[in-house]
CSV table of C-alpha atoms in Angstrom, one decimal:
chain,number,residue,atom,x,y,z
A,252,MET,CA,-114.2,-203.2,80.7
A,253,SER,CA,-111.9,-206.1,79.9
A,254,GLY,CA,-112.6,-209.7,81.1
A,255,THR,CA,-113.6,-210.8,84.6
A,256,PRO,CA,-112.1,-209.0,87.6
A,257,PRO,CA,-109.6,-211.1,89.6
A,258,PRO,CA,-110.4,-212.2,93.1
A,259,VAL,CA,-109.6,-209.8,95.9
A,260,ALA,CA,-108.2,-210.4,99.4
A,261,VAL,CA,-110.8,-211.4,102.0
A,262,HIS,CA,-109.9,-211.1,105.7
A,263,ARG,CA,-111.5,-212.9,108.6
A,264,LEU,CA,-112.6,-210.4,111.2
A,265,ALA,CA,-114.2,-212.8,113.7
A,266,GLY,CA,-115.5,-216.3,114.2
A,267,PRO,CA,-114.1,-219.7,113.3
A,268,ASP,CA,-112.5,-220.6,109.9
A,269,THR,CA,-115.8,-222.3,109.1
A,270,GLY,CA,-119.1,-221.5,110.7
A,271,THR,CA,-122.7,-220.3,110.3
A,272,PRO,CA,-123.7,-217.8,109.5
A,273,THR,CA,-120.9,-216.5,107.3
A,274,VAL,CA,-121.3,-212.7,106.6
A,275,LEU,CA,-119.2,-211.0,104.0
A,276,LEU,CA,-118.7,-207.2,104.4
A,277,ALA,CA,-117.9,-204.8,101.6
A,278,HIS,CA,-116.4,-201.3,102.4
A,279,GLY,CA,-117.0,-198.0,100.6
A,280,MET,CA,-114.8,-195.8,98.4
A,281,SER,CA,-111.4,-194.8,99.9
A,282,ASP,CA,-112.1,-196.9,102.9
A,283,THR,CA,-110.6,-200.1,104.3
A,284,TRP,CA,-111.8,-203.5,105.3
A,285,ARG,CA,-110.6,-202.7,108.9
A,286,SER,CA,-113.4,-200.1,109.1
A,287,TRP,CA,-115.8,-202.9,109.9
A,288,ARG,CA,-114.2,-203.7,113.2
A,289,PRO,CA,-116.4,-201.5,115.4
A,290,LEU,CA,-119.5,-203.2,113.9
A,291,ALA,CA,-118.0,-206.7,114.1
A,292,GLN,CA,-117.3,-206.3,117.8
A,293,ARG,CA,-121.0,-205.8,118.4
A,294,LEU,CA,-122.4,-208.7,116.4
A,295,PRO,CA,-123.2,-212.0,117.9
A,296,THR,CA,-120.3,-214.2,119.0
A,297,GLY,CA,-119.6,-217.2,116.9
A,298,TRP,CA,-120.6,-215.7,113.6
A,299,ARG,CA,-118.0,-216.0,110.8
A,300,LEU,CA,-117.3,-212.4,109.7
A,301,LEU,CA,-115.3,-211.8,106.5
A,302,ALA,CA,-114.3,-208.4,105.1
A,303,ALA,CA,-113.3,-208.0,101.4
A,304,GLU,CA,-110.4,-205.7,100.6
A,305,LEU,CA,-111.9,-204.2,97.5
A,306,PRO,CA,-110.0,-202.3,94.8
A,307,TRP,CA,-111.6,-199.0,95.6
A,308,LYS,CA,-109.9,-199.0,99.0
A,309,ALA,CA,-108.0,-196.0,100.3
A,310,GLY,CA,-105.0,-195.1,98.1
A,311,THR,CA,-106.4,-196.6,94.9
A,312,ASP,CA,-105.5,-195.0,91.5
A,313,HIS,CA,-109.0,-196.0,90.3
A,314,ARG,CA,-107.7,-198.2,87.5
A,315,TRP,CA,-109.9,-201.0,88.9
A,316,ARG,CA,-112.8,-199.5,87.0
A,317,ARG,CA,-111.3,-200.6,83.7
A,318,ARG,CA,-111.4,-204.3,84.9
A,319,GLY,CA,-115.0,-204.3,85.9
A,320,THR,CA,-117.9,-202.6,87.7
A,321,PRO,CA,-118.3,-202.6,91.5
A,322,GLY,CA,-120.8,-205.4,91.3
A,323,ALA,CA,-118.6,-207.5,89.1
A,324,TRP,CA,-115.6,-207.1,91.4
A,325,LEU,CA,-117.7,-208.1,94.4
A,326,ALA,CA,-119.2,-211.1,92.6
A,327,ALA,CA,-115.6,-212.3,91.8
A,328,ALA,CA,-114.8,-212.1,95.5
A,329,VAL,CA,-117.8,-214.1,96.4
A,330,ARG,CA,-117.1,-216.8,93.8
A,331,ALA,CA,-113.5,-217.2,95.0
A,332,LEU,CA,-114.6,-218.1,98.5
A,333,ALA,CA,-114.5,-221.8,99.3
A,334,THR,CA,-117.9,-221.5,101.1
A,335,PRO,CA,-120.4,-218.9,99.8
A,336,PRO,CA,-121.4,-216.3,102.4
A,337,ASP,CA,-124.9,-216.6,103.8
A,338,VAL,CA,-125.3,-212.8,103.9
A,339,VAL,CA,-123.5,-210.0,102.1
A,340,VAL,CA,-123.5,-206.5,103.8
A,341,GLY,CA,-122.1,-203.4,102.1
A,342,HIS,CA,-121.6,-199.7,103.0
A,343,SER,CA,-121.8,-196.8,100.6
A,344,LEU,CA,-120.1,-197.9,97.3
A,345,GLY,CA,-119.8,-201.4,98.8
A,346,ALA,CA,-123.6,-201.3,99.3
A,347,ASN,CA,-124.1,-200.3,95.7
A,348,ALA,CA,-121.8,-203.1,94.6
A,349,VAL,CA,-124.0,-205.5,96.5
A,350,LEU,CA,-127.1,-204.1,94.8
A,351,GLU,CA,-125.5,-204.3,91.4
A,352,MET,CA,-124.3,-207.8,92.0
A,353,LEU,CA,-127.8,-209.0,93.0
A,354,ALA,CA,-129.3,-207.4,89.9
A,355,THR,CA,-126.8,-208.5,87.3
A,356,GLU,CA,-125.0,-211.6,88.6
A,357,PRO,CA,-127.8,-214.2,88.9
A,358,ASP,CA,-125.4,-217.1,89.9
A,359,VAL,CA,-124.4,-215.2,93.0
A,360,ALA,CA,-127.4,-215.6,95.4
A,361,PRO,CA,-126.7,-215.3,99.1
A,362,ARG,CA,-129.5,-216.0,101.6
A,363,GLY,CA,-129.8,-212.3,102.2
A,364,ALA,CA,-128.2,-208.9,101.5
A,365,MET,CA,-128.0,-205.7,103.5
A,366,LEU,CA,-127.3,-202.2,102.1
A,367,ILE,CA,-126.0,-199.6,104.5
A,368,ALA,CA,-126.0,-196.0,103.3
A,369,PRO,CA,-126.3,-196.8,99.6
A,370,PHE,CA,-126.9,-194.1,96.9
A,371,TYR,CA,-129.5,-194.3,94.1
A,372,CYS,CA,-130.5,-192.4,91.0
A,373,PRO,CA,-134.2,-192.4,90.3
A,374,PRO,CA,-134.8,-193.6,86.7
A,375,ASP,CA,-136.8,-190.4,85.9
A,376,LEU,CA,-134.1,-188.0,87.2
A,377,SER,CA,-132.6,-185.8,84.4
A,378,ILE,CA,-128.8,-185.7,84.8
A,379,THR,CA,-128.2,-181.9,84.6
A,380,TRP,CA,-125.2,-179.8,85.7
A,381,ALA,CA,-127.2,-178.9,88.8
A,382,VAL,CA,-127.5,-182.6,89.7
A,383,HIS,CA,-123.7,-183.0,89.1
A,384,GLU,CA,-122.9,-180.0,91.3
A,385,ARG,CA,-125.2,-181.3,94.1
A,386,ALA,CA,-123.5,-184.7,93.9
A,387,GLN,CA,-120.1,-183.0,94.1
A,388,ALA,CA,-121.2,-181.0,97.2
A,389,ASN,CA,-122.5,-184.2,98.8
A,390,PHE,CA,-119.2,-185.9,98.0
A,391,VAL,CA,-117.3,-183.2,99.9
A,392,GLN,CA,-119.7,-183.4,102.8
A,393,ILE,CA,-119.3,-187.1,103.1
A,394,ILE,CA,-115.5,-186.8,103.0
A,395,ASP,CA,-115.7,-184.2,105.7
A,396,GLU,CA,-117.9,-186.5,107.8
A,397,GLY,CA,-115.5,-189.4,107.3
A,398,LEU,CA,-112.5,-187.3,108.3
A,399,ARG,CA,-114.3,-186.3,111.5
A,400,HIS,CA,-114.9,-189.9,112.4
A,401,ARG,CA,-111.3,-190.9,111.7
A,402,LEU,CA,-110.0,-188.0,113.9
A,403,GLY,CA,-112.2,-189.0,116.9
A,404,HIS,CA,-111.1,-187.3,120.1
A,405,ARG,CA,-108.4,-185.4,118.2
A,406,LEU,CA,-111.0,-183.3,116.5
A,407,ALA,CA,-111.4,-181.2,119.6
A,408,ASP,CA,-107.8,-179.9,119.2
A,409,LEU,CA,-108.2,-178.7,115.6
A,410,ASP,CA,-109.3,-175.3,114.5
A,411,PRO,CA,-111.8,-175.0,111.6
A,412,GLU,CA,-109.2,-173.8,109.2
A,413,THR,CA,-106.9,-176.8,109.8
A,414,LEU,CA,-109.8,-179.2,109.6
A,415,ALA,CA,-110.9,-177.7,106.2
A,416,ALA,CA,-107.4,-178.0,104.9
A,417,MET,CA,-107.2,-181.6,105.9
A,418,ARG,CA,-110.6,-182.3,104.2
A,419,ASP,CA,-109.4,-180.5,101.0
A,420,ILE,CA,-106.3,-182.7,101.0
A,421,MET,CA,-108.5,-185.8,101.1
A,422,VAL,CA,-110.7,-184.5,98.3
A,423,ASP,CA,-107.6,-183.9,96.2
A,424,ARG,CA,-106.2,-187.3,97.0
A,425,ILE,CA,-109.4,-189.0,95.7
A,426,GLY,CA,-109.3,-186.6,92.8
A,427,PRO,CA,-111.7,-185.9,89.9
A,428,VAL,CA,-111.3,-189.5,88.6
A,429,GLY,CA,-112.5,-190.9,91.9
A,430,PHE,CA,-115.5,-188.5,92.0
A,431,THR,CA,-116.3,-189.2,88.4
A,432,THR,CA,-116.2,-193.0,89.1
A,433,LEU,CA,-118.7,-192.5,91.9
A,434,PHE,CA,-120.9,-190.2,89.8
A,435,ASP,CA,-120.9,-192.7,86.9
A,436,HIS,CA,-122.0,-195.4,89.2
A,437,PHE,CA,-124.6,-193.2,90.7
A,438,THR,CA,-126.2,-192.5,87.3
A,439,ALA,CA,-125.8,-196.2,86.3
A,440,THR,CA,-128.0,-197.3,89.3
A,441,ALA,CA,-131.0,-195.8,87.4
A,442,GLY,CA,-130.7,-198.6,84.8
A,443,LEU,CA,-130.1,-201.5,87.1
A,444,PRO,CA,-132.7,-204.3,86.5
A,445,LEU,CA,-133.8,-204.3,90.1
A,446,HIS,CA,-136.8,-206.4,89.2
A,447,ALA,CA,-134.3,-209.3,88.9
A,448,VAL,CA,-133.4,-209.1,92.6
A,449,THR,CA,-135.0,-212.1,94.4
A,450,VAL,CA,-132.7,-212.2,97.4
A,451,PRO,CA,-134.2,-210.9,100.6
A,452,THR,CA,-132.8,-207.4,101.0
A,453,MET,CA,-132.7,-204.8,103.7
A,454,VAL,CA,-131.7,-201.1,103.1
A,455,LEU,CA,-130.6,-199.1,106.1
A,456,THR,CA,-130.1,-195.4,105.6
A,457,GLY,CA,-130.1,-192.2,107.6
A,458,GLY,CA,-132.2,-189.1,107.5
A,459,ARG,CA,-129.0,-187.1,107.6
A,460,ASP,CA,-127.2,-188.9,104.8
A,461,PRO,CA,-127.3,-187.1,101.5
A,462,GLY,CA,-126.7,-190.3,99.5
A,463,LEU,CA,-130.3,-191.5,99.7
A,464,ASP,CA,-132.3,-188.5,100.9
A,465,GLY,CA,-135.8,-187.3,100.1
A,466,PRO,CA,-137.4,-188.8,97.0
A,467,ARG,CA,-134.6,-191.2,96.3
A,468,VAL,CA,-135.7,-193.4,99.2
A,469,GLY,CA,-139.2,-193.6,97.6
A,470,ALA,CA,-137.8,-194.3,94.2
A,471,LEU,CA,-135.7,-197.1,95.5
A,472,ARG,CA,-138.7,-198.6,97.4
A,473,ALA,CA,-140.7,-198.4,94.1
A,474,GLU,CA,-138.0,-200.2,92.1
A,475,LEU,CA,-137.2,-202.7,94.8
A,476,PRO,CA,-140.6,-203.3,96.4
A,477,ASP,CA,-139.7,-206.5,98.2
A,478,ALA,CA,-136.9,-204.9,100.1
A,479,HIS,CA,-137.2,-203.8,103.7
A,480,VAL,CA,-136.2,-200.2,103.8
A,481,VAL,CA,-135.4,-198.5,107.2
A,482,VAL,CA,-134.6,-194.8,107.5
A,483,GLU,CA,-133.2,-193.9,110.9
A,484,PRO,CA,-133.7,-190.1,111.2
A,485,ASP,CA,-130.5,-189.3,113.1
A,486,PHE,CA,-128.1,-191.6,111.2
A,487,HIS,CA,-125.3,-190.0,109.1
A,488,HIS,CA,-123.5,-191.7,106.2
A,489,PHE,CA,-121.0,-193.4,108.5
A,490,CYS,CA,-123.6,-194.8,110.8
A,491,HIS,CA,-121.8,-198.2,111.0
A,492,LEU,CA,-119.1,-196.3,112.8
A,493,ASP,CA,-120.7,-193.7,115.1
A,494,ARG,CA,-123.9,-195.7,115.7
A,495,ALA,CA,-122.3,-199.2,115.5
A,496,ALA,CA,-124.3,-200.7,118.3
A,497,GLU,CA,-127.6,-199.7,116.7
A,498,VAL,CA,-126.5,-200.8,113.3
A,499,ALA,CA,-125.4,-204.1,114.7
A,500,ARG,CA,-128.9,-204.7,116.1
A,501,HIS,CA,-130.3,-204.1,112.6
A,502,VAL,CA,-127.8,-206.4,111.0
A,503,ALA,CA,-128.3,-209.1,113.7
A,504,GLY,CA,-132.1,-209.0,113.3
A,505,PHE,CA,-131.9,-209.2,109.5
A,506,VAL,CA,-129.4,-212.1,109.5
A,507,GLU,CA,-131.4,-214.1,112.1
A,508,LYS,CA,-134.5,-213.5,109.9
A,509,VAL,CA,-133.0,-214.8,106.7
A,510,CYS,CA,-130.9,-217.5,108.4
A,511,PRO,CA,-133.3,-218.9,111.0
A,512,ASP,CA,-131.1,-221.8,111.9
A,513,PRO,CA,-131.1,-222.6,115.7
A,514,ALA,CA,-127.3,-222.2,115.7
A,515,ILE,CA,-127.6,-218.7,114.4
A,516,ARG,CA,-130.3,-217.7,116.8
A,517,GLY,CA,-128.1,-219.0,119.6
A,518,GLY,CA,-125.4,-216.3,119.2
A,519,THR,CA,-125.2,-213.6,121.9
A,520,PRO,CA,-124.8,-209.9,121.0
């Protein structure tokens, strides 16, 4: 790592130039800040919604990892804002960036943080080739799921062979460096000083998401005991897209809890 990461672009999705609450959204690997639009449309009107355009966006060459960790990049984005966000919400690698930021950047302390579909490595998990192979299989599964969401109604017109070929192209486009970056961050979560997290935190994951399945949920609960962890049995990894209305209710409820100002409660979903 060399120095502090530079600030990234932050786009306003909804709400006034200034307002309360201000919610900063952090996207996942090979995604885009625009992916938050379905969720943003379902959140209460009047909220100021910002989306960071993070360096692990679609099309990246992954050189960003030489300038800083995901948490350091997100912290730089928060510090560059004229007004700090009240709540930071992340999805997938963006969620892990939020978690790392809370644990390692003590000067960045929003009123609350929400992690949607994060991944976590239990501290007692031995990193074996079998773990690596399972992570790679989960990686491909998540890419396949993301592709299906992007295709939408066009999915019905594709045969399985064409869909598999499109998925393989996406896997190749992210490449081994992209996967290795994710795997490195996955293993690094085992060493995060989560005891240092004092910000009210909510974790929202799905029973059908391989990123935080089985004992990993319990391990994260144990290391982050003050967090509110919700597992929705039918949610997939991209629940903020295919279950946007339900996720929006979780986000709204959490934000209203950590920001109990009358002006915030007065918004309408």
